[in-house]
Short mmCIF file of C-alpha atoms in Angstrom, two decimals:
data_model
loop_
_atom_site.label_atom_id
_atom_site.label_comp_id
_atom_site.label_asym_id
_atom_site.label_seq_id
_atom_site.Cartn_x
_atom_site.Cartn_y
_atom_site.Cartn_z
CA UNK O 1 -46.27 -0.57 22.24
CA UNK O 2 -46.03 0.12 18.68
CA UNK O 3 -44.41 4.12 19.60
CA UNK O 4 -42.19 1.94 22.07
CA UNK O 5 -41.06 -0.16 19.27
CA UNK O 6 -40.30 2.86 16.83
CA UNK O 7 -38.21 4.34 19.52
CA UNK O 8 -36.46 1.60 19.76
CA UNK O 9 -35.85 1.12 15.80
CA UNK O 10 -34.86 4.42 15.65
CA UNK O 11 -31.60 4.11 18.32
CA UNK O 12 -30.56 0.94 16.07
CA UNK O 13 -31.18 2.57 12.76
CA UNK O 14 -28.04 2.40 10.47
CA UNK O 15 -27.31 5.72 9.34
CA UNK O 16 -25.74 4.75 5.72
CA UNK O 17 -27.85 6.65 2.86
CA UNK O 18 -28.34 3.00 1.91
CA UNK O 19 -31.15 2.55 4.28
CA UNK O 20 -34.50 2.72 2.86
CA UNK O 21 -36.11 0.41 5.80
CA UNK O 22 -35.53 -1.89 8.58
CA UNK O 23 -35.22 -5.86 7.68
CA UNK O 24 -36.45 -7.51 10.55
CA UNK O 25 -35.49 -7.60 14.47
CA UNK O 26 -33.97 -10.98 16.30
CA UNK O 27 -35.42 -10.98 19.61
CA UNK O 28 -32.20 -11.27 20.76
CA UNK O 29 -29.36 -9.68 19.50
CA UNK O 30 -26.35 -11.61 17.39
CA UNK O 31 -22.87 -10.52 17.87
CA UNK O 32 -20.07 -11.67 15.01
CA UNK O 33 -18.78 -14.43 17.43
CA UNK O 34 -22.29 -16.24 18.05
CA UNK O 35 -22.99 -15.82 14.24
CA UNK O 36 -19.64 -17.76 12.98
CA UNK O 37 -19.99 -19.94 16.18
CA UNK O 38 -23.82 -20.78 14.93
CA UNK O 39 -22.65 -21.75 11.35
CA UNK O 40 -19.68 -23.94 12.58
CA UNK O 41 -21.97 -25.62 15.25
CA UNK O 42 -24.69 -26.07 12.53
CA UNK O 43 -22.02 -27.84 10.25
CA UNK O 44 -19.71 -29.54 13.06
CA UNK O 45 -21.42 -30.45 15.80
CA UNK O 46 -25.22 -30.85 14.45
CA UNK O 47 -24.11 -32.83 10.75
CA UNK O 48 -21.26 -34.72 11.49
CA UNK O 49 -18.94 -31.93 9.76
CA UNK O 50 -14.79 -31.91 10.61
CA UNK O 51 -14.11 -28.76 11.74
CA UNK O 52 -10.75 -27.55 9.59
CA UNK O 53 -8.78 -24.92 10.44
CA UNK O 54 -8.60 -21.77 8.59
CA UNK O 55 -5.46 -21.89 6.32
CA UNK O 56 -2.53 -19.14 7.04
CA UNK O 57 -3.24 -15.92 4.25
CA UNK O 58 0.09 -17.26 2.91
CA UNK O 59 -0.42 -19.49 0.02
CA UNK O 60 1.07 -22.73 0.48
CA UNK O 61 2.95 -24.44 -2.02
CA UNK O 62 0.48 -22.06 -4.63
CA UNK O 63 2.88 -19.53 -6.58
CA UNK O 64 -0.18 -18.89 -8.33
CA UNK O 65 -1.74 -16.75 -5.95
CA UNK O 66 -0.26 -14.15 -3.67
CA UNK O 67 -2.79 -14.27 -0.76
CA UNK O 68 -5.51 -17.53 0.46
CA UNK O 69 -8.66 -15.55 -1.56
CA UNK O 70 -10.72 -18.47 -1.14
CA UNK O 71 -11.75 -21.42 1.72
CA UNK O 72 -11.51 -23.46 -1.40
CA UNK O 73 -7.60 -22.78 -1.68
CA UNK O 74 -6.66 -24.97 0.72
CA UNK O 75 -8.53 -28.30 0.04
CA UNK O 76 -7.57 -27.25 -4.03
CA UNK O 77 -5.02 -30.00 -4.39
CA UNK O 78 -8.08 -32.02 -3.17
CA UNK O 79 -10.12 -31.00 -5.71
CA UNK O 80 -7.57 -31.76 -8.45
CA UNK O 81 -7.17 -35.76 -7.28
CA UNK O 82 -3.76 -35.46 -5.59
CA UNK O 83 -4.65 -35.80 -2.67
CA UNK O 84 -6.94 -37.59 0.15
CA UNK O 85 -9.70 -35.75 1.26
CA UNK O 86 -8.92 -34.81 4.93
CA UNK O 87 -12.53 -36.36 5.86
CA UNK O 88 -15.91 -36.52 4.17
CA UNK O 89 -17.01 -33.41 4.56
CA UNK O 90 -15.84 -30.40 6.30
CA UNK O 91 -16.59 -26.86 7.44
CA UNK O 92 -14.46 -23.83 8.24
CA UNK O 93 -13.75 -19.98 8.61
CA UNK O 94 -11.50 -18.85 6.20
CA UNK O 95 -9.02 -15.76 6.11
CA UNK O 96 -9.25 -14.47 2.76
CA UNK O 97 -7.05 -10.82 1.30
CA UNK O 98 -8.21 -9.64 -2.18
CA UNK O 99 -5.95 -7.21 -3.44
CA UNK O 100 -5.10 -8.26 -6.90
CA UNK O 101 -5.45 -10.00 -9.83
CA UNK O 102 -9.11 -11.53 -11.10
CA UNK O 103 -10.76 -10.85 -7.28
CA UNK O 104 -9.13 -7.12 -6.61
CA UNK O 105 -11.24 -5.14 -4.24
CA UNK O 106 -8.45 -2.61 -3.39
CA UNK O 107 -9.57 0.03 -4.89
CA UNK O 108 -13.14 0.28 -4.07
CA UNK O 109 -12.36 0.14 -0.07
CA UNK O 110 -13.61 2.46 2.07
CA UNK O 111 -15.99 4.33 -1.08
CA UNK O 112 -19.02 1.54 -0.71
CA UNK O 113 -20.62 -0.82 2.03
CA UNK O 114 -19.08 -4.09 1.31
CA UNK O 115 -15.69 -4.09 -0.32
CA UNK O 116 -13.11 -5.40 2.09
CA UNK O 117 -8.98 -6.58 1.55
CA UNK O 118 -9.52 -8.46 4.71
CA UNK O 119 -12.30 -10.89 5.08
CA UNK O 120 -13.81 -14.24 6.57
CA UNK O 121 -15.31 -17.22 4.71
CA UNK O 122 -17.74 -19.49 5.80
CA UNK O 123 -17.53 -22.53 4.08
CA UNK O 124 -18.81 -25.88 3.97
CA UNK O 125 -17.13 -28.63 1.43
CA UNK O 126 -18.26 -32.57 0.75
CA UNK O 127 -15.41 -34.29 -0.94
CA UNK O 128 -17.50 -36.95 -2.66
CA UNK O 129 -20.27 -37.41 -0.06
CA UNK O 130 -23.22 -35.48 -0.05
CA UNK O 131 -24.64 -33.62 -3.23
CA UNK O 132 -26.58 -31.04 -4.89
CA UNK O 133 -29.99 -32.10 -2.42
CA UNK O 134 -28.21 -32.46 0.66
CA UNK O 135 -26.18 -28.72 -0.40
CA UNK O 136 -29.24 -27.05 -0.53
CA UNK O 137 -31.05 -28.43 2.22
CA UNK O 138 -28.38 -27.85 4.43
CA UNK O 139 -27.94 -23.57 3.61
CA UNK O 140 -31.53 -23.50 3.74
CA UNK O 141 -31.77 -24.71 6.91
CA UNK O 142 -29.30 -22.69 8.04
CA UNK O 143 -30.48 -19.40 6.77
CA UNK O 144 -34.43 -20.01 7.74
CA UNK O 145 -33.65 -21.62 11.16
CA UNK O 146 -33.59 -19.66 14.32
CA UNK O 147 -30.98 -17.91 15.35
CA UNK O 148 -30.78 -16.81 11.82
CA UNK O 149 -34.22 -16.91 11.51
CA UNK O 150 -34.10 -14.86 7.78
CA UNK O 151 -37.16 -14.61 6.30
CA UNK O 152 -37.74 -17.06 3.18
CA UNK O 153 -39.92 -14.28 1.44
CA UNK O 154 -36.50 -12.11 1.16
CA UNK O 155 -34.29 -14.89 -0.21
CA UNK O 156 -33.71 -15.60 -3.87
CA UNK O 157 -31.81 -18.68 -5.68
CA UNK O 158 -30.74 -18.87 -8.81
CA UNK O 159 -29.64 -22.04 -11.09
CA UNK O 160 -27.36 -22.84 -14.01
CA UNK O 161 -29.63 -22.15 -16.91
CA UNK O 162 -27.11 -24.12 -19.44
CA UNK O 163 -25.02 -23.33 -22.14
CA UNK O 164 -25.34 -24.27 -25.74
CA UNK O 165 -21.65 -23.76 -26.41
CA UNK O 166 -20.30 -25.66 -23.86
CA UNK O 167 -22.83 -28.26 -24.78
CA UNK O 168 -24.44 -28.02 -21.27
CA UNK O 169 -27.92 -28.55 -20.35
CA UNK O 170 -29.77 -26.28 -17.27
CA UNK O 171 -29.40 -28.37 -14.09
CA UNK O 172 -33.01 -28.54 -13.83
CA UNK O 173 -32.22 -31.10 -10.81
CA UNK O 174 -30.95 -28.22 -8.65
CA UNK O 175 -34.18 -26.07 -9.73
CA UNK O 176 -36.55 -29.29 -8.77
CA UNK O 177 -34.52 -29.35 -5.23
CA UNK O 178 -35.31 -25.39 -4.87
CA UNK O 179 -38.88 -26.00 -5.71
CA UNK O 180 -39.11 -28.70 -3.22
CA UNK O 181 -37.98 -26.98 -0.22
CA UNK O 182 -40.78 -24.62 -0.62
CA UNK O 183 -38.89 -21.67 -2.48
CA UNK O 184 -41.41 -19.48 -4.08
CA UNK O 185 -40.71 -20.30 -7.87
CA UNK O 186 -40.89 -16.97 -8.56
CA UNK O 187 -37.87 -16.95 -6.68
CA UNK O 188 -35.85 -19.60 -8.66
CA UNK O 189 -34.06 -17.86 -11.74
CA UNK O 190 -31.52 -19.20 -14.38
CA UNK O 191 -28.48 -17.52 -15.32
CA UNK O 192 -25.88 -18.42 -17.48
CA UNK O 193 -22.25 -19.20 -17.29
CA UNK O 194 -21.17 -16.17 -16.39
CA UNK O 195 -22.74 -16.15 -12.85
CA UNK O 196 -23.44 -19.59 -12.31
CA UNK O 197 -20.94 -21.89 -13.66
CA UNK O 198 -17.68 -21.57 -11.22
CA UNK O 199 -14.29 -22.73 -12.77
CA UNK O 200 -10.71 -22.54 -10.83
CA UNK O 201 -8.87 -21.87 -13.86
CA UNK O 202 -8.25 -22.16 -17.66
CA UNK O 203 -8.52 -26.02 -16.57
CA UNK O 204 -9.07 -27.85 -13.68
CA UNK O 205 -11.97 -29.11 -11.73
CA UNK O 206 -15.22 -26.84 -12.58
CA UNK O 207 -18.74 -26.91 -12.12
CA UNK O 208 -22.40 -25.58 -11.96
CA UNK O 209 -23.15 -23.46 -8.86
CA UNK O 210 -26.55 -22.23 -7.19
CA UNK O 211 -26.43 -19.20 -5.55
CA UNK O 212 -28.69 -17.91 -2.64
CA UNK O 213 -29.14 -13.50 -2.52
CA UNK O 214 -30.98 -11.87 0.10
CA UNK O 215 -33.53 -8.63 -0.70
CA UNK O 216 -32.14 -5.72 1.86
CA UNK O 217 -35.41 -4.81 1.89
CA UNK O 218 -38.34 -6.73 1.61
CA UNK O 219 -42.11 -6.48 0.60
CA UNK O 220 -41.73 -6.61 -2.42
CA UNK O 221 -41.15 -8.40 -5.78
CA UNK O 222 -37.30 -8.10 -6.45
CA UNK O 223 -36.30 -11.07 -8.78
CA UNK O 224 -35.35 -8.68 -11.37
CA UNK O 225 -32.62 -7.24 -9.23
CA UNK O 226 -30.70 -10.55 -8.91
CA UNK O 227 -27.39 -10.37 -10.22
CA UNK O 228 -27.87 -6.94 -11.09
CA UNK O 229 -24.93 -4.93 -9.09
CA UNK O 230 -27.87 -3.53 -6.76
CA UNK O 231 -26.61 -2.91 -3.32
CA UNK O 232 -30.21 -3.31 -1.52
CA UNK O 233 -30.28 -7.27 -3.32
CA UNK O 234 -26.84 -9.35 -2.84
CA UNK O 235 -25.29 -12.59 -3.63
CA UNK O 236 -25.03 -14.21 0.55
CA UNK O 237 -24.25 -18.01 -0.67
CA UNK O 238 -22.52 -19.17 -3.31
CA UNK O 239 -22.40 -23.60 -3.52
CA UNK O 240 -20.93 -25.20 -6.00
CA UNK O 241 -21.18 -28.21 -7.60
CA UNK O 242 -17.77 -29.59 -8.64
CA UNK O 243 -18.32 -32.03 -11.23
CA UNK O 244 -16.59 -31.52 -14.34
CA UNK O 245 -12.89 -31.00 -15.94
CA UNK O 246 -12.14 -28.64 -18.19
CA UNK O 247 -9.80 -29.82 -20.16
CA UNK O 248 -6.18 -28.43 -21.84
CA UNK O 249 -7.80 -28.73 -25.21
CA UNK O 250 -11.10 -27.04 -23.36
CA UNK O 251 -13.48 -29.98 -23.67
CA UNK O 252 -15.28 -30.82 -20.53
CA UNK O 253 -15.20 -34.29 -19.25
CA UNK O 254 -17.09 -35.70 -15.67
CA UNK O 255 -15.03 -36.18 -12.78
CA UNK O 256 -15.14 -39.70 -11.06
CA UNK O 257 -16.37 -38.45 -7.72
CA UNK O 258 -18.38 -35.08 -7.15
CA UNK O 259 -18.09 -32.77 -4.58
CA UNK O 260 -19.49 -29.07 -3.23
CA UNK O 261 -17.42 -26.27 -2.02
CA UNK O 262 -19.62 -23.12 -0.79
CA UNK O 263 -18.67 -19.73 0.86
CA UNK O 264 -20.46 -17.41 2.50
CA UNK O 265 -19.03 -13.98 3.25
CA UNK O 266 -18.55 -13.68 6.85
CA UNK O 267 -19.01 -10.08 6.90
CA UNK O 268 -22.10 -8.87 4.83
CA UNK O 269 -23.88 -12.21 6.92
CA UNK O 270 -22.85 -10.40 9.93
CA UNK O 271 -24.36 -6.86 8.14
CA UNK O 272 -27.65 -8.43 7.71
CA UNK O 273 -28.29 -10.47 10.49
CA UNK O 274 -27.47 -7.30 13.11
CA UNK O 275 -29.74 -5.04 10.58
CA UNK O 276 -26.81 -2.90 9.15
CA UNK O 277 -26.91 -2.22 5.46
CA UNK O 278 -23.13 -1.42 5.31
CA UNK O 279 -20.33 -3.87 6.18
CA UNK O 280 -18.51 -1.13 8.31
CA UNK O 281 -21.57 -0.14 11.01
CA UNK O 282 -21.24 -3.78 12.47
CA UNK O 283 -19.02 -4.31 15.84
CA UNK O 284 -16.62 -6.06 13.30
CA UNK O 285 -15.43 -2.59 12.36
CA UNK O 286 -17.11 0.16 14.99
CA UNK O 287 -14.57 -0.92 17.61
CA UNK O 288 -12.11 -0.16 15.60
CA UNK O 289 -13.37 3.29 14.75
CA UNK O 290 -13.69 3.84 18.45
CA UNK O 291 -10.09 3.71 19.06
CA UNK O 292 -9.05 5.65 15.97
CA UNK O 293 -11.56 8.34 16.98
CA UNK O 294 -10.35 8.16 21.32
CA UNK O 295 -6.56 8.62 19.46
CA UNK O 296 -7.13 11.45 16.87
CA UNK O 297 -9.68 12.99 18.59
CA UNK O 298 -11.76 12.94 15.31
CA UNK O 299 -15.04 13.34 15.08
CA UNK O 300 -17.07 9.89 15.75
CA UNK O 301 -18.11 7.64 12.40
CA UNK O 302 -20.92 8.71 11.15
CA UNK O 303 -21.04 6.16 8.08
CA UNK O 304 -21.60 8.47 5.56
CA UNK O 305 -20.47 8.06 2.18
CA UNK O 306 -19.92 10.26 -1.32
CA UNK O 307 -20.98 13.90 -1.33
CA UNK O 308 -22.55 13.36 2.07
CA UNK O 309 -19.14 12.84 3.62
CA UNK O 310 -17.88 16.06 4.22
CA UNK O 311 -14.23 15.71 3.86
CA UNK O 312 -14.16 12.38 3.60
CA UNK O 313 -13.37 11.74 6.84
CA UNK O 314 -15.92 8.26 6.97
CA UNK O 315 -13.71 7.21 4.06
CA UNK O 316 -10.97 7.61 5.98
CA UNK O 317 -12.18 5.66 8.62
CA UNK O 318 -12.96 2.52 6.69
CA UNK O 319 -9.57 2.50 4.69
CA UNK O 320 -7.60 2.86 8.10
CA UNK O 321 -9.75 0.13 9.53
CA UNK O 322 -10.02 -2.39 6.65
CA UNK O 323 -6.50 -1.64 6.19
CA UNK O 324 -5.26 -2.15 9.54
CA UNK O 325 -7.02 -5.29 9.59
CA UNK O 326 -5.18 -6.94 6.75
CA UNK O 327 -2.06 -6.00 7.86
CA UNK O 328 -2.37 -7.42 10.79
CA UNK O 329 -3.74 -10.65 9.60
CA UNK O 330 -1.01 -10.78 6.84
CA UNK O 331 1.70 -10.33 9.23
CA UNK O 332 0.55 -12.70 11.88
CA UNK O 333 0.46 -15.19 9.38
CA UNK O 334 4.60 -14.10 8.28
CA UNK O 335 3.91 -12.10 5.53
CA UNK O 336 5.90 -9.30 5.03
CA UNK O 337 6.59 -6.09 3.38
CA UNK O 338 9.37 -6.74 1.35
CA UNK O 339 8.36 -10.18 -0.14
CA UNK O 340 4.94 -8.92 -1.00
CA UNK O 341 4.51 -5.41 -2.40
CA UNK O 342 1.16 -5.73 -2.37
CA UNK O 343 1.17 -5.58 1.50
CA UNK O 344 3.50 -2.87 1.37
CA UNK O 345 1.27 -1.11 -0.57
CA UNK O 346 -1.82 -1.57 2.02
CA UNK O 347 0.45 -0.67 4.87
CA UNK O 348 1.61 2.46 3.71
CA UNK O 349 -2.04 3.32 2.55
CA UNK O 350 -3.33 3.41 6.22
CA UNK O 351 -0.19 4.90 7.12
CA UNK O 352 -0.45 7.82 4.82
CA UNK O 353 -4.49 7.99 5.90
CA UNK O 354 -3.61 8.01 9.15
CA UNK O 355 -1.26 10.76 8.83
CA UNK O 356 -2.66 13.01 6.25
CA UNK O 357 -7.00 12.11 7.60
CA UNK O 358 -6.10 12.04 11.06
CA UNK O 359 -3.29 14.52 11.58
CA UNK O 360 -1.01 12.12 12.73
CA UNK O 361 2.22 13.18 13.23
CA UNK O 362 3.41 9.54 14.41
CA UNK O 363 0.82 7.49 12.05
CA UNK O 364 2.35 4.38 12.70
CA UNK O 365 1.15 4.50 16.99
CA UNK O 366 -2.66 4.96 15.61
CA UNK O 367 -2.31 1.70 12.58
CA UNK O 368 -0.57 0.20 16.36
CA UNK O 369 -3.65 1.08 18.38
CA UNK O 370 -6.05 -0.37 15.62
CA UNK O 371 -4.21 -3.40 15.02
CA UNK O 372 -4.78 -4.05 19.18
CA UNK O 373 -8.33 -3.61 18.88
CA UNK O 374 -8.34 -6.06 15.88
CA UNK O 375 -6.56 -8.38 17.92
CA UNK O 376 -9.17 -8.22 20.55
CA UNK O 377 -11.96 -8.83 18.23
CA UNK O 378 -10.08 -11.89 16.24
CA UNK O 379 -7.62 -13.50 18.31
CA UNK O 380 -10.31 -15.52 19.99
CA UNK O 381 -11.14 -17.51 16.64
CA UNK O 382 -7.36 -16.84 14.80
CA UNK O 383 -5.16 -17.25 18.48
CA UNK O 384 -2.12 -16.63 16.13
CA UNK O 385 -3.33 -12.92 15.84
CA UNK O 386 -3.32 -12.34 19.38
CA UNK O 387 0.50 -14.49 19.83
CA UNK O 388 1.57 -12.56 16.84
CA UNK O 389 0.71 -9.16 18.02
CA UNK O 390 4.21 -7.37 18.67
CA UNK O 391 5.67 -8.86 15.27
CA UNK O 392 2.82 -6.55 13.90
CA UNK O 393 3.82 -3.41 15.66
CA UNK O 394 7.22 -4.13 14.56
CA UNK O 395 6.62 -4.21 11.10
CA UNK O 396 4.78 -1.17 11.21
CA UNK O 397 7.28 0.90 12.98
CA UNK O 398 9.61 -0.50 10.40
CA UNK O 399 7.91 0.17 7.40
CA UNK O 400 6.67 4.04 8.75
CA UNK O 401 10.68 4.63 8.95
CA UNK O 402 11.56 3.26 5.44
CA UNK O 403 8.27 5.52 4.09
CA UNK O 404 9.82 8.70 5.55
CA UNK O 405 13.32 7.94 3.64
CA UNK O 406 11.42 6.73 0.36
CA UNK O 407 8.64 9.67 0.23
CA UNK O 408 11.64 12.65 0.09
CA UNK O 409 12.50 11.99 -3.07
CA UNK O 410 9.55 9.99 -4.64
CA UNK O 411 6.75 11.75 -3.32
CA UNK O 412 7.99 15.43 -4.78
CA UNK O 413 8.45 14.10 -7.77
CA UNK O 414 5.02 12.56 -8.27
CA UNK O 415 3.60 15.78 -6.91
CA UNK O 416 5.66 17.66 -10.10
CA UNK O 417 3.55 14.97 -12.23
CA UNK O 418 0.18 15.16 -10.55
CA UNK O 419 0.33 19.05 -11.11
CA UNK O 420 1.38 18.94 -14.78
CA UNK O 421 -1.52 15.65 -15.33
CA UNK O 422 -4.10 15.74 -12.74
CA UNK O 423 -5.39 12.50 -14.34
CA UNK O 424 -3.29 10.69 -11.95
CA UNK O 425 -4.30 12.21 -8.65
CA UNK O 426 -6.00 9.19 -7.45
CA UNK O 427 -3.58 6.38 -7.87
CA UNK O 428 -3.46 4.25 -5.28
CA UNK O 429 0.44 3.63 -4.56
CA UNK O 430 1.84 7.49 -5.64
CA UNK O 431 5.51 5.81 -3.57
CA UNK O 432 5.74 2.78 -6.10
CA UNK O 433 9.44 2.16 -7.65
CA UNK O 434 9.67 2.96 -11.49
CA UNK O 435 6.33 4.93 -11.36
CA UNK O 436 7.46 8.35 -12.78
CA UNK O 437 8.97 6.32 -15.44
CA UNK O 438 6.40 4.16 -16.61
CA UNK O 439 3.67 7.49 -16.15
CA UNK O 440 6.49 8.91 -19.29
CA UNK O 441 6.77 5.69 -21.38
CA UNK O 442 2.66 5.65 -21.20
CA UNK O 443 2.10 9.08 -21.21
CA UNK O 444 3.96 9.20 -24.68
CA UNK O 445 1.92 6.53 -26.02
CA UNK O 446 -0.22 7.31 -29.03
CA UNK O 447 -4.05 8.21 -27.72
CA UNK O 448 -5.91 5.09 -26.86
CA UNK O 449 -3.51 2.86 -28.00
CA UNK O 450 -2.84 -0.74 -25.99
CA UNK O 451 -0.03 -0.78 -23.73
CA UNK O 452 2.06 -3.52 -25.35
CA UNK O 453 3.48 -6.38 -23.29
CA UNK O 454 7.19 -5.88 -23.84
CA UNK O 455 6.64 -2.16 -22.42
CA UNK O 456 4.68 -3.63 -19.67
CA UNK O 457 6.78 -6.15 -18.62
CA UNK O 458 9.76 -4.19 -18.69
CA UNK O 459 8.51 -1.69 -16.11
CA UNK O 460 7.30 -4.89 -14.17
CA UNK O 461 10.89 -6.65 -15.02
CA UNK O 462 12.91 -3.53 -15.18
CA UNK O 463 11.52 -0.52 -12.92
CA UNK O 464 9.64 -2.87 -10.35
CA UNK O 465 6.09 -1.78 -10.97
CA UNK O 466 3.34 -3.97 -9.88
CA UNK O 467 1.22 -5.21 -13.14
CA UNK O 468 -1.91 -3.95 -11.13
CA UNK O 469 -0.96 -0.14 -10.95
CA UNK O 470 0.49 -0.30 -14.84
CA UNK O 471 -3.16 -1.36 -15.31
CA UNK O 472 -4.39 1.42 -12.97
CA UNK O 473 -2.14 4.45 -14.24
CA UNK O 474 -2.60 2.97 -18.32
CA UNK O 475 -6.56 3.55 -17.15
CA UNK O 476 -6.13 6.66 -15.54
CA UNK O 477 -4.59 8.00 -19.00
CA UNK O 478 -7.48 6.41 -20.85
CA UNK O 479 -5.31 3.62 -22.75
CA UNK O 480 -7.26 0.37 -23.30
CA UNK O 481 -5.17 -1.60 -20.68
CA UNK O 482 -2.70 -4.54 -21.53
#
């Protein structure tokens, strides 16, 4: 039985460098769907929960952010006392793009396990209902309960430890809740206000949060890996506990009525729960490398990463696919191109991957073919996907014609620059307006001196640079930043 059962592990074995050991084994297996149907059932249908909608990736009346990078965007206005709550409580699946600003995962796509433009969050909120008890008894519950079924022993939480500045005691309540669930207090550590006190901006609502990370791994002692940057031990839960405003003047004052907003990240719940230590090796992605393999004729994923992939041909294959999902997304929901350069900027990305990984001569039919199969895997939570599909090819053909006119020019000249400074080999958007320019204003900059803001907004204002790459290419030539 046992050699049975090794064969067996062995066919299923991820075969990222990241795997050390197998987690555990569900006696039955857990595709995406029944894992975000589970946690919306849990929430919905088994605690009284209204189900809400995921939000379009298009900000609504929110100038302050280009892209929904949160479930909590959407009930924000709730949050700040303008509006009603649209019920007690609530749960949802969000569509969430990262691309810029504070939560920018662009660049690290494709070169680890995790990092995603495109991704899902599941969230449960209680506009002044239930609390900090019924929060954590709830994600327990979840996370320990079959189909789930994770092992406590591999879960960690941690707590707000306090904050002598803020004037800020530890929320020993949330601690005693841990401790009375049956959480190994070993398990239970404080942290400070950089991990564990959530605010949504400069002022605004803002409170404590508790945090649950799961050990990759297992038998073993891992506490002091928590909020460490350790891929094997990773933040799965983070609920917080909205009770505070901060202030114009910064003070913090309590908020008449409390509430919890928590997300979970769709994808790296999916990772763990089908025993896959990378993001990309779950059939959230390997469909889509599938059809970008049957297309090219490439040779099949094989989820390697750094020096082990040979060519970097797996990197390849998660850029296309995270990128093709976000694109597709973003333009089912009416974003487009040329009122957000940062989509441009995605979509020629996978365009240029497609055509200069995969040998594409047409690179816009394979980001086509991809954006199908993402269709097929999302369309039956996001419908609008699916009824939005042949906007997205459009767009795509469109935007692969106005690359080929752009890139004459453009892309000759950068490659003049990249030869003379090879610094700046590795910038993300080489196609960008104004970017030969502002590489000569920065390039003549003193060594290591700050880019000043006049000079940076003018190439924003002036030359149309995105802030993001003049804080990209100012890094690539070692200046301090902005």
């Amino acid at each position: 039985v046992i050699t049975q059962l090794n064969m067996v592990l062995q066919r299923v074995v991820n075969k990222s460098k990241y795997v050390i050991q197998r987690r555990f084994c569900h006696s039955e297996y857990l595709s995406s769907n029944d894992i975000r149907k589970r946690f919306l059932d849990f929430f919905v249908k088994e605690h009284s929960h209204t189900y809400i909608r995921s939000s379009p990736v298009v900000p609504l009346h929110d100038r302050s952010l280009a892209f929904v990078n949160a479930g909590m965007n959407q009930f924000k206005e709730v949050f700040l006392n303008k509006v009603l709550p649209p019920s007690p409580s609530a749960a949802n699946s969000q569509k969430c793009i990262r691309v810029g600003g504070k939560h920018n995962d662009l660049k690290d796509v494709g070169f680890d396990t995790y990092h995603h433009t495109f991704f899902e969050m599941l969230g449960n909120w209680s506009f002044g209902n239930y609390f900090k008890k019924e929060a954590c008894e709830l994600a327990w519950k979840l996370l320990t309960s079959s189909p789930y079924s994770i092992d406590p022993r591999r879960l960690y939480v941690t707590y707000f430890s306090g904050c002598n500045r803020l004037g800020l005691p530890p929320d020993l309540e949330t601690k005693e809740i841990w401790l009375s669930l049956g959480v190994d207090p070993a398990h239970i550590l404080g942290f400070g206000v950089t991990d564990n006190f959530w605010e949504m901006g400069r002022s605004g609502p803002c409170g404590a949060c508790t945090e649950i990370h799961v050990d990759h791994l297992g038998g073993r002692c891992a506490a002091d890996r928590v909020n460490r940057g350790h891929a094997d031990l990773t933040e799965l839960w983070n609920i917080v506990f909205i009770q505070y405003n901060r202030n114009e003047d910064g003070s913090l004052s309590s908020l008449p009525c409390h509430h919890v907003d928590t997300g979970m990240g769709f994808e790296r719940l999916v990772a763990f729960l089908q025993n896959k230590s990378s993001n990309y090796d779950t059939d959230l992605f390997l469909p889509l490398f599938n059809t970008i393999s049957k297309v090219t004729k490439a040779a099949p994923f094989c989820g390697k990463f750094g020096v082990e992939d040979t060519g970097g041909i797996d990197t390849a294959y998660r850029i296309l696919a995270d990128h093709s999902r976000m694109v597709t997304v973003a333009v089912a929901d009416n974003m487009f191109p040329d009122l957000n350069h940062k989509l441009r900027r995605v979509l020629r990305k996978a365009l240029l991957v497609a055509e200069d990984s995969f040998k594409m001569k047409n690179p816009a039919k394979l980001v086509k073919e991809v954006s199908n199969s993402v269709a097929e895997i999302l369309s039956p939570t996001y419908s609008e996907i699916g009824t939005n599909l042949k906007k997205v090819h459009l767009v795509v053909d469109h935007e692969w014609e106005v690359l080929q006119i752009v890139r004459g020019g453009a892309a000759a000249t950068w490659r003049s620059v990249v030869q003379q400074d090879p610094r700046v080999a590795q910038l993300s958007d080489c196609l960008a307006p104004g970017l030969t320019t502002a590489y000569r204003e920065l390039s003549s900059l003193p060594p290591h001196s700050p880019v000043a803001a006049d000079l940076a907004f003018r190439l924003y204002d002036t030359h149309g640079l995105p802030l993001d790459l003049i804080e990209e290419l100012s890094q690539a030539l070692s200046e301090p930043g902005i």
